Protein backbone atom coordinates (compact mmCIF):
# COMPACT_ATOMS: atom_id res chain seq x y z
CA UNK A 1 0.00 0.00 0.00
CA UNK A 2 1.20 3.53 -0.83
CA UNK A 3 1.25 5.03 2.67
CA UNK A 4 2.12 8.50 1.37
CA UNK A 5 -1.10 8.49 -0.66
CA UNK A 6 -3.09 7.44 2.42
CA UNK A 7 -1.42 10.00 4.71
CA UNK A 8 -1.94 12.86 2.26
CA UNK A 9 -5.53 11.89 1.51
CA UNK A 10 -6.45 11.66 5.20
CA UNK A 11 -4.64 14.91 5.93
CA UNK A 12 -6.41 16.59 3.03
CA UNK A 13 -9.84 15.45 4.22
CA UNK A 14 -9.04 16.90 7.64
CA UNK A 15 -7.93 20.18 6.06
CA UNK A 16 -11.16 20.40 4.02
CA UNK A 17 -13.17 19.94 7.22
CA UNK A 18 -11.04 22.57 8.98
CA UNK A 19 -11.47 24.98 6.06
CA UNK A 20 -15.24 24.65 6.05
CA UNK A 21 -15.51 24.62 9.85
CA UNK A 22 -13.63 27.94 9.88
CA UNK A 23 -16.16 29.45 7.48
CA UNK A 24 -19.01 28.17 9.63
CA UNK A 25 -17.50 29.20 12.97
CA UNK A 26 -16.92 32.80 11.86
CA UNK A 27 -20.38 32.89 10.26
CA UNK A 28 -21.88 31.74 13.57
CA UNK A 29 -20.06 34.51 15.41
CA UNK A 30 -21.16 36.96 12.73
CA UNK A 31 -24.85 36.21 13.15
CA UNK A 32 -25.75 33.19 10.99
CA UNK A 33 -26.88 30.80 13.70
CA UNK A 34 -28.28 28.41 11.08
CA UNK A 35 -24.84 26.83 10.59
CA UNK A 36 -25.19 25.09 13.95
CA UNK A 37 -28.46 23.41 13.00
CA UNK A 38 -26.92 22.30 9.71
CA UNK A 39 -24.17 20.46 11.60
CA UNK A 40 -21.33 22.60 10.28
CA UNK A 41 -19.74 23.24 13.67
CA UNK A 42 -18.04 19.85 13.79
CA UNK A 43 -15.47 17.88 11.81
CA UNK A 44 -17.84 15.38 10.20
CA UNK A 45 -16.85 15.28 6.49
CA UNK A 46 -20.39 14.24 5.54
CA UNK A 47 -21.71 17.57 6.80
CA UNK A 48 -19.66 19.38 4.18
CA UNK A 49 -20.06 16.95 1.31
CA UNK A 50 -21.37 18.01 -2.08
CA UNK A 51 -20.99 15.48 -4.92
CA UNK A 52 -19.59 18.06 -7.35
CA UNK A 53 -17.63 20.37 -5.05
CA UNK A 54 -16.44 17.67 -2.65
CA UNK A 55 -15.58 14.81 -4.99
CA UNK A 56 -15.38 15.57 -8.71
CA UNK A 57 -13.58 18.92 -8.65
CA UNK A 58 -10.96 18.07 -6.00
CA UNK A 59 -10.12 14.80 -7.78
CA UNK A 60 -9.82 16.63 -11.10
CA UNK A 61 -7.45 19.21 -9.64
CA UNK A 62 -5.36 16.58 -7.83
CA UNK A 63 -5.04 14.46 -10.96
CA UNK A 64 -4.19 17.55 -13.00
CA UNK A 65 -1.21 18.39 -10.85
CA UNK A 66 -1.68 17.95 -7.14
CA UNK A 67 -3.45 21.27 -6.64
CA UNK A 68 -5.21 21.78 -3.32
CA UNK A 69 -8.78 22.75 -4.06
CA UNK A 70 -10.88 22.59 -0.88
CA UNK A 71 -13.96 20.62 -1.82
CA UNK A 72 -16.38 21.24 0.98
CA UNK A 73 -19.63 23.09 0.78
CA UNK A 74 -20.89 25.24 3.64
CA UNK A 75 -24.00 27.21 2.83
CA UNK A 76 -24.07 30.52 4.67
CA UNK A 77 -27.18 32.70 4.86
CA UNK A 78 -25.42 35.97 4.14
CA UNK A 79 -28.47 38.05 5.04
CA UNK A 80 -28.06 36.80 8.62
CA UNK A 81 -24.54 38.24 8.90
CA UNK A 82 -24.20 41.58 10.64
CA UNK A 83 -22.53 43.48 7.79
CA UNK A 84 -20.23 43.28 4.76
CA UNK A 85 -17.16 43.15 6.98
CA UNK A 86 -18.40 39.92 8.56
CA UNK A 87 -19.04 38.50 5.08
CA UNK A 88 -15.43 39.24 4.23
CA UNK A 89 -14.22 37.63 7.45
CA UNK A 90 -16.31 34.51 6.77
CA UNK A 91 -14.81 34.19 3.29
CA UNK A 92 -11.22 34.66 4.45
CA UNK A 93 -11.57 32.26 7.39
CA UNK A 94 -11.24 29.23 5.10
CA UNK A 95 -7.92 30.20 3.44
CA UNK A 96 -6.67 31.40 6.83
CA UNK A 97 -7.22 27.89 8.23
CA UNK A 98 -5.15 26.42 5.38
CA UNK A 99 -2.37 28.90 6.14
CA UNK A 100 -2.41 28.06 9.86
CA UNK A 101 -2.29 24.34 9.06
CA UNK A 102 0.61 24.90 6.65
CA UNK A 103 2.54 26.73 9.38
CA UNK A 104 1.85 23.96 11.90
CA UNK A 105 3.06 21.29 9.45
CA UNK A 106 6.17 23.32 8.66
CA UNK A 107 6.94 23.59 12.38
CA UNK A 108 6.48 19.85 12.82
CA UNK A 109 8.87 19.18 9.95
CA UNK A 110 11.42 21.53 11.43
CA UNK A 111 11.31 20.60 15.10
CA UNK A 112 10.00 17.03 15.42
CA UNK A 113 12.99 14.68 15.17
CA UNK A 114 13.15 11.39 13.25
CA UNK A 115 10.93 8.59 14.34
CA UNK A 116 8.39 10.43 12.07
CA UNK A 117 10.81 10.52 9.14
CA UNK A 118 8.76 7.93 7.26
CA UNK A 119 5.92 10.42 7.04
CA UNK A 120 8.03 13.44 6.17
CA UNK A 121 7.45 13.33 2.38
CA UNK A 122 3.69 13.11 2.97
CA UNK A 123 3.74 15.98 5.48
CA UNK A 124 5.94 18.12 3.27
CA UNK A 125 3.68 17.65 0.25
CA UNK A 126 0.58 18.20 2.40
CA UNK A 127 2.10 21.52 3.46
CA UNK A 128 2.59 22.45 -0.20
CA UNK A 129 -1.04 21.51 -0.87
CA UNK A 130 -2.19 23.84 1.92
CA UNK A 131 -0.18 26.70 0.45
CA UNK A 132 -1.62 26.06 -3.01
CA UNK A 133 -5.11 26.07 -1.47
CA UNK A 134 -4.47 29.48 0.10
CA UNK A 135 -3.35 31.10 -3.14
CA UNK A 136 -5.98 29.35 -5.25
CA UNK A 137 -8.82 30.36 -2.95
CA UNK A 138 -7.73 34.00 -2.82
CA UNK A 139 -8.23 34.45 -6.57
CA UNK A 140 -11.12 36.97 -6.79
CA UNK A 141 -13.26 34.92 -9.16
CA UNK A 142 -16.59 33.32 -8.15
CA UNK A 143 -17.20 30.93 -6.50
CA UNK A 144 -13.79 31.12 -4.75
CA UNK A 145 -13.27 32.70 -1.35
CA UNK A 146 -11.30 35.59 -2.82
CA UNK A 147 -14.39 36.76 -4.64
CA UNK A 148 -16.68 36.14 -1.65
CA UNK A 149 -14.34 38.33 0.42
CA UNK A 150 -14.90 41.35 -1.84
CA UNK A 151 -18.38 40.88 -3.26
CA UNK A 152 -20.10 42.64 -0.37
CA UNK A 153 -18.11 45.77 -1.25
CA UNK A 154 -18.89 45.75 -4.99
CA UNK A 155 -21.59 47.76 -6.71
CA UNK A 156 -24.62 45.86 -7.94
CA UNK A 157 -23.68 45.87 -11.62
CA UNK A 158 -20.14 44.61 -11.06
CA UNK A 159 -21.39 41.93 -8.72
CA UNK A 160 -24.04 40.76 -11.19
CA UNK A 161 -21.45 40.60 -13.97
CA UNK A 162 -19.04 38.58 -11.86
CA UNK A 163 -21.68 36.20 -10.55
CA UNK A 164 -22.90 35.49 -14.07
CA UNK A 165 -19.80 33.32 -14.34
CA UNK A 166 -21.23 30.92 -11.75
CA UNK A 167 -19.19 27.74 -11.52
CA UNK A 168 -17.48 28.62 -14.80
CA UNK A 169 -14.90 30.49 -12.72
CA UNK A 170 -13.52 27.15 -11.54
CA UNK A 171 -13.23 25.85 -15.10
CA UNK A 172 -11.59 29.11 -16.18
CA UNK A 173 -8.88 28.59 -13.58
CA UNK A 174 -8.59 24.94 -14.61
CA UNK A 175 -7.98 26.03 -18.21
CA UNK A 176 -5.56 28.80 -17.24
CA UNK A 177 -3.48 26.35 -15.21
CA UNK A 178 -3.08 24.25 -18.34
CA UNK A 179 -1.13 27.15 -19.88
CA UNK A 180 2.56 26.44 -19.13
CA UNK A 181 3.48 30.03 -18.27
CA UNK A 182 0.54 30.43 -15.88
CA UNK A 183 1.07 27.01 -14.33
CA UNK A 184 4.80 27.67 -13.84
CA UNK A 185 4.15 31.06 -12.23
CA UNK A 186 1.57 29.60 -9.86
CA UNK A 187 3.77 26.73 -8.74
CA UNK A 188 6.87 28.93 -8.46
CA UNK A 189 4.91 31.05 -6.00
CA UNK A 190 3.72 27.99 -4.06
CA UNK A 191 7.13 26.31 -3.87
CA UNK A 192 8.93 29.57 -3.05
CA UNK A 193 6.51 30.11 -0.17
CA UNK A 194 7.03 26.57 1.09
CA UNK A 195 10.82 27.02 1.03
CA UNK A 196 10.44 30.33 2.88
CA UNK A 197 8.51 28.42 5.55
CA UNK A 198 11.40 25.99 5.87
CA UNK A 199 9.99 23.04 3.93
CA UNK A 200 12.65 21.00 2.11
CA UNK A 201 11.67 21.09 -1.56
CA UNK A 202 13.32 17.75 -2.32
CA UNK A 203 11.35 16.00 0.42
CA UNK A 204 8.11 17.71 -0.64
CA UNK A 205 8.71 16.78 -4.26
CA UNK A 206 9.33 13.17 -3.26
CA UNK A 207 6.02 13.27 -1.39
CA UNK A 208 4.26 14.60 -4.48
CA UNK A 209 5.71 11.85 -6.66
CA UNK A 210 4.77 9.18 -4.14
CA UNK A 211 1.25 10.59 -3.84
CA UNK A 212 0.76 10.92 -7.60
CA UNK A 213 1.95 7.36 -8.23
CA UNK A 214 -0.26 7.09 -11.32
CA UNK A 215 2.00 9.57 -13.16
CA UNK A 216 5.15 7.47 -12.68
PDB file of C-alpha atoms in Angstrom:
ATOM      1  CA  UNK A   1       0.000   0.000   0.000  1.00  0.00           C
ATOM      2  CA  UNK A   2       1.204   3.531  -0.829  1.00  0.00           C
ATOM      3  CA  UNK A   3       1.249   5.035   2.668  1.00  0.00           C
ATOM      4  CA  UNK A   4       2.120   8.498   1.374  1.00  0.00           C
ATOM      5  CA  UNK A   5      -1.096   8.486  -0.660  1.00  0.00           C
ATOM      6  CA  UNK A   6      -3.093   7.442   2.416  1.00  0.00           C
ATOM      7  CA  UNK A   7      -1.423  10.003   4.706  1.00  0.00           C
ATOM      8  CA  UNK A   8      -1.935  12.862   2.264  1.00  0.00           C
ATOM      9  CA  UNK A   9      -5.525  11.890   1.512  1.00  0.00           C
ATOM     10  CA  UNK A  10      -6.454  11.658   5.201  1.00  0.00           C
ATOM     11  CA  UNK A  11      -4.640  14.914   5.930  1.00  0.00           C
ATOM     12  CA  UNK A  12      -6.406  16.590   3.030  1.00  0.00           C
ATOM     13  CA  UNK A  13      -9.836  15.449   4.217  1.00  0.00           C
ATOM     14  CA  UNK A  14      -9.036  16.896   7.642  1.00  0.00           C
ATOM     15  CA  UNK A  15      -7.934  20.180   6.059  1.00  0.00           C
ATOM     16  CA  UNK A  16     -11.161  20.395   4.023  1.00  0.00           C
ATOM     17  CA  UNK A  17     -13.167  19.944   7.218  1.00  0.00           C
ATOM     18  CA  UNK A  18     -11.045  22.566   8.983  1.00  0.00           C
ATOM     19  CA  UNK A  19     -11.468  24.980   6.061  1.00  0.00           C
ATOM     20  CA  UNK A  20     -15.243  24.647   6.045  1.00  0.00           C
ATOM     21  CA  UNK A  21     -15.512  24.619   9.847  1.00  0.00           C
ATOM     22  CA  UNK A  22     -13.626  27.936   9.884  1.00  0.00           C
ATOM     23  CA  UNK A  23     -16.158  29.447   7.476  1.00  0.00           C
ATOM     24  CA  UNK A  24     -19.008  28.170   9.627  1.00  0.00           C
ATOM     25  CA  UNK A  25     -17.500  29.203  12.965  1.00  0.00           C
ATOM     26  CA  UNK A  26     -16.922  32.800  11.858  1.00  0.00           C
ATOM     27  CA  UNK A  27     -20.385  32.891  10.261  1.00  0.00           C
ATOM     28  CA  UNK A  28     -21.877  31.740  13.565  1.00  0.00           C
ATOM     29  CA  UNK A  29     -20.057  34.509  15.413  1.00  0.00           C
ATOM     30  CA  UNK A  30     -21.161  36.959  12.728  1.00  0.00           C
ATOM     31  CA  UNK A  31     -24.848  36.212  13.149  1.00  0.00           C
ATOM     32  CA  UNK A  32     -25.751  33.195  10.989  1.00  0.00           C
ATOM     33  CA  UNK A  33     -26.879  30.797  13.697  1.00  0.00           C
ATOM     34  CA  UNK A  34     -28.281  28.406  11.080  1.00  0.00           C
ATOM     35  CA  UNK A  35     -24.842  26.827  10.592  1.00  0.00           C
ATOM     36  CA  UNK A  36     -25.191  25.093  13.954  1.00  0.00           C
ATOM     37  CA  UNK A  37     -28.459  23.408  13.001  1.00  0.00           C
ATOM     38  CA  UNK A  38     -26.915  22.302   9.708  1.00  0.00           C
ATOM     39  CA  UNK A  39     -24.174  20.462  11.604  1.00  0.00           C
ATOM     40  CA  UNK A  40     -21.329  22.603  10.284  1.00  0.00           C
ATOM     41  CA  UNK A  41     -19.739  23.243  13.671  1.00  0.00           C
ATOM     42  CA  UNK A  42     -18.038  19.852  13.789  1.00  0.00           C
ATOM     43  CA  UNK A  43     -15.474  17.884  11.813  1.00  0.00           C
ATOM     44  CA  UNK A  44     -17.841  15.381  10.201  1.00  0.00           C
ATOM     45  CA  UNK A  45     -16.851  15.278   6.490  1.00  0.00           C
ATOM     46  CA  UNK A  46     -20.387  14.240   5.540  1.00  0.00           C
ATOM     47  CA  UNK A  47     -21.712  17.569   6.800  1.00  0.00           C
ATOM     48  CA  UNK A  48     -19.657  19.381   4.179  1.00  0.00           C
ATOM     49  CA  UNK A  49     -20.062  16.948   1.307  1.00  0.00           C
ATOM     50  CA  UNK A  50     -21.368  18.007  -2.077  1.00  0.00           C
ATOM     51  CA  UNK A  51     -20.986  15.475  -4.924  1.00  0.00           C
ATOM     52  CA  UNK A  52     -19.595  18.062  -7.349  1.00  0.00           C
ATOM     53  CA  UNK A  53     -17.631  20.368  -5.054  1.00  0.00           C
ATOM     54  CA  UNK A  54     -16.436  17.672  -2.653  1.00  0.00           C
ATOM     55  CA  UNK A  55     -15.583  14.811  -4.993  1.00  0.00           C
ATOM     56  CA  UNK A  56     -15.377  15.571  -8.713  1.00  0.00           C
ATOM     57  CA  UNK A  57     -13.583  18.924  -8.649  1.00  0.00           C
ATOM     58  CA  UNK A  58     -10.956  18.071  -6.003  1.00  0.00           C
ATOM     59  CA  UNK A  59     -10.121  14.800  -7.776  1.00  0.00           C
ATOM     60  CA  UNK A  60      -9.817  16.626 -11.099  1.00  0.00           C
ATOM     61  CA  UNK A  61      -7.447  19.205  -9.638  1.00  0.00           C
ATOM     62  CA  UNK A  62      -5.360  16.580  -7.833  1.00  0.00           C
ATOM     63  CA  UNK A  63      -5.041  14.461 -10.964  1.00  0.00           C
ATOM     64  CA  UNK A  64      -4.190  17.551 -13.003  1.00  0.00           C
ATOM     65  CA  UNK A  65      -1.211  18.392 -10.850  1.00  0.00           C
ATOM     66  CA  UNK A  66      -1.676  17.955  -7.141  1.00  0.00           C
ATOM     67  CA  UNK A  67      -3.454  21.274  -6.640  1.00  0.00           C
ATOM     68  CA  UNK A  68      -5.209  21.778  -3.315  1.00  0.00           C
ATOM     69  CA  UNK A  69      -8.776  22.747  -4.059  1.00  0.00           C
ATOM     70  CA  UNK A  70     -10.884  22.586  -0.883  1.00  0.00           C
ATOM     71  CA  UNK A  71     -13.958  20.620  -1.823  1.00  0.00           C
ATOM     72  CA  UNK A  72     -16.383  21.240   0.978  1.00  0.00           C
ATOM     73  CA  UNK A  73     -19.632  23.089   0.779  1.00  0.00           C
ATOM     74  CA  UNK A  74     -20.894  25.241   3.640  1.00  0.00           C
ATOM     75  CA  UNK A  75     -24.003  27.212   2.826  1.00  0.00           C
ATOM     76  CA  UNK A  76     -24.070  30.522   4.675  1.00  0.00           C
ATOM     77  CA  UNK A  77     -27.183  32.701   4.858  1.00  0.00           C
ATOM     78  CA  UNK A  78     -25.422  35.971   4.143  1.00  0.00           C
ATOM     79  CA  UNK A  79     -28.468  38.048   5.045  1.00  0.00           C
ATOM     80  CA  UNK A  80     -28.057  36.800   8.619  1.00  0.00           C
ATOM     81  CA  UNK A  81     -24.545  38.236   8.895  1.00  0.00           C
ATOM     82  CA  UNK A  82     -24.196  41.576  10.637  1.00  0.00           C
ATOM     83  CA  UNK A  83     -22.535  43.477   7.791  1.00  0.00           C
ATOM     84  CA  UNK A  84     -20.233  43.277   4.759  1.00  0.00           C
ATOM     85  CA  UNK A  85     -17.162  43.148   6.984  1.00  0.00           C
ATOM     86  CA  UNK A  86     -18.400  39.916   8.558  1.00  0.00           C
ATOM     87  CA  UNK A  87     -19.040  38.504   5.080  1.00  0.00           C
ATOM     88  CA  UNK A  88     -15.426  39.241   4.227  1.00  0.00           C
ATOM     89  CA  UNK A  89     -14.220  37.625   7.452  1.00  0.00           C
ATOM     90  CA  UNK A  90     -16.307  34.513   6.769  1.00  0.00           C
ATOM     91  CA  UNK A  91     -14.815  34.185   3.292  1.00  0.00           C
ATOM     92  CA  UNK A  92     -11.217  34.658   4.454  1.00  0.00           C
ATOM     93  CA  UNK A  93     -11.573  32.262   7.393  1.00  0.00           C
ATOM     94  CA  UNK A  94     -11.236  29.234   5.103  1.00  0.00           C
ATOM     95  CA  UNK A  95      -7.923  30.201   3.442  1.00  0.00           C
ATOM     96  CA  UNK A  96      -6.672  31.397   6.834  1.00  0.00           C
ATOM     97  CA  UNK A  97      -7.222  27.894   8.232  1.00  0.00           C
ATOM     98  CA  UNK A  98      -5.153  26.422   5.380  1.00  0.00           C
ATOM     99  CA  UNK A  99      -2.372  28.900   6.140  1.00  0.00           C
ATOM    100  CA  UNK A 100      -2.411  28.058   9.856  1.00  0.00           C
ATOM    101  CA  UNK A 101      -2.286  24.341   9.063  1.00  0.00           C
ATOM    102  CA  UNK A 102       0.612  24.899   6.653  1.00  0.00           C
ATOM    103  CA  UNK A 103       2.543  26.732   9.379  1.00  0.00           C
ATOM    104  CA  UNK A 104       1.854  23.958  11.897  1.00  0.00           C
ATOM    105  CA  UNK A 105       3.055  21.295   9.449  1.00  0.00           C
ATOM    106  CA  UNK A 106       6.174  23.319   8.656  1.00  0.00           C
ATOM    107  CA  UNK A 107       6.943  23.595  12.376  1.00  0.00           C
ATOM    108  CA  UNK A 108       6.477  19.846  12.824  1.00  0.00           C
ATOM    109  CA  UNK A 109       8.867  19.177   9.951  1.00  0.00           C
ATOM    110  CA  UNK A 110      11.417  21.535  11.435  1.00  0.00           C
ATOM    111  CA  UNK A 111      11.308  20.600  15.102  1.00  0.00           C
ATOM    112  CA  UNK A 112       9.997  17.027  15.420  1.00  0.00           C
ATOM    113  CA  UNK A 113      12.987  14.683  15.167  1.00  0.00           C
ATOM    114  CA  UNK A 114      13.152  11.386  13.251  1.00  0.00           C
ATOM    115  CA  UNK A 115      10.935   8.588  14.335  1.00  0.00           C
ATOM    116  CA  UNK A 116       8.391  10.426  12.069  1.00  0.00           C
ATOM    117  CA  UNK A 117      10.813  10.516   9.141  1.00  0.00           C
ATOM    118  CA  UNK A 118       8.762   7.928   7.264  1.00  0.00           C
ATOM    119  CA  UNK A 119       5.924  10.421   7.042  1.00  0.00           C
ATOM    120  CA  UNK A 120       8.028  13.436   6.166  1.00  0.00           C
ATOM    121  CA  UNK A 121       7.447  13.325   2.378  1.00  0.00           C
ATOM    122  CA  UNK A 122       3.692  13.105   2.970  1.00  0.00           C
ATOM    123  CA  UNK A 123       3.741  15.976   5.484  1.00  0.00           C
ATOM    124  CA  UNK A 124       5.944  18.125   3.266  1.00  0.00           C
ATOM    125  CA  UNK A 125       3.679  17.647   0.250  1.00  0.00           C
ATOM    126  CA  UNK A 126       0.582  18.204   2.398  1.00  0.00           C
ATOM    127  CA  UNK A 127       2.103  21.522   3.456  1.00  0.00           C
ATOM    128  CA  UNK A 128       2.590  22.447  -0.202  1.00  0.00           C
ATOM    129  CA  UNK A 129      -1.043  21.505  -0.869  1.00  0.00           C
ATOM    130  CA  UNK A 130      -2.189  23.836   1.917  1.00  0.00           C
ATOM    131  CA  UNK A 131      -0.181  26.702   0.447  1.00  0.00           C
ATOM    132  CA  UNK A 132      -1.620  26.060  -3.008  1.00  0.00           C
ATOM    133  CA  UNK A 133      -5.110  26.070  -1.470  1.00  0.00           C
ATOM    134  CA  UNK A 134      -4.468  29.482   0.099  1.00  0.00           C
ATOM    135  CA  UNK A 135      -3.348  31.098  -3.142  1.00  0.00           C
ATOM    136  CA  UNK A 136      -5.982  29.355  -5.253  1.00  0.00           C
ATOM    137  CA  UNK A 137      -8.817  30.359  -2.948  1.00  0.00           C
ATOM    138  CA  UNK A 138      -7.733  33.995  -2.819  1.00  0.00           C
ATOM    139  CA  UNK A 139      -8.229  34.455  -6.568  1.00  0.00           C
ATOM    140  CA  UNK A 140     -11.122  36.971  -6.792  1.00  0.00           C
ATOM    141  CA  UNK A 141     -13.265  34.919  -9.164  1.00  0.00           C
ATOM    142  CA  UNK A 142     -16.588  33.322  -8.150  1.00  0.00           C
ATOM    143  CA  UNK A 143     -17.195  30.933  -6.501  1.00  0.00           C
ATOM    144  CA  UNK A 144     -13.795  31.116  -4.755  1.00  0.00           C
ATOM    145  CA  UNK A 145     -13.275  32.696  -1.348  1.00  0.00           C
ATOM    146  CA  UNK A 146     -11.298  35.588  -2.824  1.00  0.00           C
ATOM    147  CA  UNK A 147     -14.393  36.764  -4.637  1.00  0.00           C
ATOM    148  CA  UNK A 148     -16.676  36.136  -1.654  1.00  0.00           C
ATOM    149  CA  UNK A 149     -14.344  38.334   0.419  1.00  0.00           C
ATOM    150  CA  UNK A 150     -14.897  41.355  -1.836  1.00  0.00           C
ATOM    151  CA  UNK A 151     -18.381  40.882  -3.264  1.00  0.00           C
ATOM    152  CA  UNK A 152     -20.098  42.643  -0.366  1.00  0.00           C
ATOM    153  CA  UNK A 153     -18.113  45.770  -1.246  1.00  0.00           C
ATOM    154  CA  UNK A 154     -18.888  45.748  -4.988  1.00  0.00           C
ATOM    155  CA  UNK A 155     -21.589  47.760  -6.714  1.00  0.00           C
ATOM    156  CA  UNK A 156     -24.616  45.857  -7.941  1.00  0.00           C
ATOM    157  CA  UNK A 157     -23.679  45.872 -11.624  1.00  0.00           C
ATOM    158  CA  UNK A 158     -20.141  44.612 -11.062  1.00  0.00           C
ATOM    159  CA  UNK A 159     -21.389  41.927  -8.715  1.00  0.00           C
ATOM    160  CA  UNK A 160     -24.041  40.757 -11.194  1.00  0.00           C
ATOM    161  CA  UNK A 161     -21.454  40.599 -13.966  1.00  0.00           C
ATOM    162  CA  UNK A 162     -19.037  38.578 -11.859  1.00  0.00           C
ATOM    163  CA  UNK A 163     -21.675  36.201 -10.548  1.00  0.00           C
ATOM    164  CA  UNK A 164     -22.897  35.488 -14.072  1.00  0.00           C
ATOM    165  CA  UNK A 165     -19.796  33.317 -14.340  1.00  0.00           C
ATOM    166  CA  UNK A 166     -21.227  30.923 -11.747  1.00  0.00           C
ATOM    167  CA  UNK A 167     -19.187  27.742 -11.521  1.00  0.00           C
ATOM    168  CA  UNK A 168     -17.477  28.625 -14.797  1.00  0.00           C
ATOM    169  CA  UNK A 169     -14.901  30.486 -12.720  1.00  0.00           C
ATOM    170  CA  UNK A 170     -13.522  27.149 -11.543  1.00  0.00           C
ATOM    171  CA  UNK A 171     -13.231  25.854 -15.099  1.00  0.00           C
ATOM    172  CA  UNK A 172     -11.589  29.114 -16.184  1.00  0.00           C
ATOM    173  CA  UNK A 173      -8.883  28.593 -13.576  1.00  0.00           C
ATOM    174  CA  UNK A 174      -8.587  24.936 -14.612  1.00  0.00           C
ATOM    175  CA  UNK A 175      -7.978  26.034 -18.210  1.00  0.00           C
ATOM    176  CA  UNK A 176      -5.561  28.802 -17.237  1.00  0.00           C
ATOM    177  CA  UNK A 177      -3.479  26.351 -15.214  1.00  0.00           C
ATOM    178  CA  UNK A 178      -3.080  24.246 -18.339  1.00  0.00           C
ATOM    179  CA  UNK A 179      -1.127  27.146 -19.881  1.00  0.00           C
ATOM    180  CA  UNK A 180       2.561  26.444 -19.127  1.00  0.00           C
ATOM    181  CA  UNK A 181       3.484  30.035 -18.271  1.00  0.00           C
ATOM    182  CA  UNK A 182       0.539  30.427 -15.879  1.00  0.00           C
ATOM    183  CA  UNK A 183       1.074  27.012 -14.326  1.00  0.00           C
ATOM    184  CA  UNK A 184       4.798  27.667 -13.840  1.00  0.00           C
ATOM    185  CA  UNK A 185       4.149  31.058 -12.231  1.00  0.00           C
ATOM    186  CA  UNK A 186       1.569  29.604  -9.863  1.00  0.00           C
ATOM    187  CA  UNK A 187       3.767  26.726  -8.736  1.00  0.00           C
ATOM    188  CA  UNK A 188       6.874  28.925  -8.463  1.00  0.00           C
ATOM    189  CA  UNK A 189       4.908  31.053  -6.001  1.00  0.00           C
ATOM    190  CA  UNK A 190       3.723  27.990  -4.063  1.00  0.00           C
ATOM    191  CA  UNK A 191       7.130  26.309  -3.875  1.00  0.00           C
ATOM    192  CA  UNK A 192       8.933  29.571  -3.050  1.00  0.00           C
ATOM    193  CA  UNK A 193       6.510  30.113  -0.169  1.00  0.00           C
ATOM    194  CA  UNK A 194       7.028  26.568   1.093  1.00  0.00           C
ATOM    195  CA  UNK A 195      10.818  27.016   1.032  1.00  0.00           C
ATOM    196  CA  UNK A 196      10.441  30.327   2.877  1.00  0.00           C
ATOM    197  CA  UNK A 197       8.510  28.420   5.555  1.00  0.00           C
ATOM    198  CA  UNK A 198      11.404  25.990   5.871  1.00  0.00           C
ATOM    199  CA  UNK A 199       9.992  23.038   3.928  1.00  0.00           C
ATOM    200  CA  UNK A 200      12.651  21.005   2.109  1.00  0.00           C
ATOM    201  CA  UNK A 201      11.669  21.089  -1.565  1.00  0.00           C
ATOM    202  CA  UNK A 202      13.324  17.748  -2.316  1.00  0.00           C
ATOM    203  CA  UNK A 203      11.346  16.001   0.420  1.00  0.00           C
ATOM    204  CA  UNK A 204       8.112  17.709  -0.639  1.00  0.00           C
ATOM    205  CA  UNK A 205       8.707  16.776  -4.264  1.00  0.00           C
ATOM    206  CA  UNK A 206       9.326  13.167  -3.256  1.00  0.00           C
ATOM    207  CA  UNK A 207       6.020  13.269  -1.393  1.00  0.00           C
ATOM    208  CA  UNK A 208       4.262  14.603  -4.479  1.00  0.00           C
ATOM    209  CA  UNK A 209       5.709  11.849  -6.657  1.00  0.00           C
ATOM    210  CA  UNK A 210       4.766   9.177  -4.136  1.00  0.00           C
ATOM    211  CA  UNK A 211       1.253  10.588  -3.835  1.00  0.00           C
ATOM    212  CA  UNK A 212       0.756  10.920  -7.598  1.00  0.00           C
ATOM    213  CA  UNK A 213       1.946   7.364  -8.234  1.00  0.00           C
ATOM    214  CA  UNK A 214      -0.264   7.086 -11.321  1.00  0.00           C
ATOM    215  CA  UNK A 215       2.003   9.571 -13.159  1.00  0.00           C
ATOM    216  CA  UNK A 216       5.146   7.475 -12.678  1.00  0.00           C
TER     217      UNK A 216
END
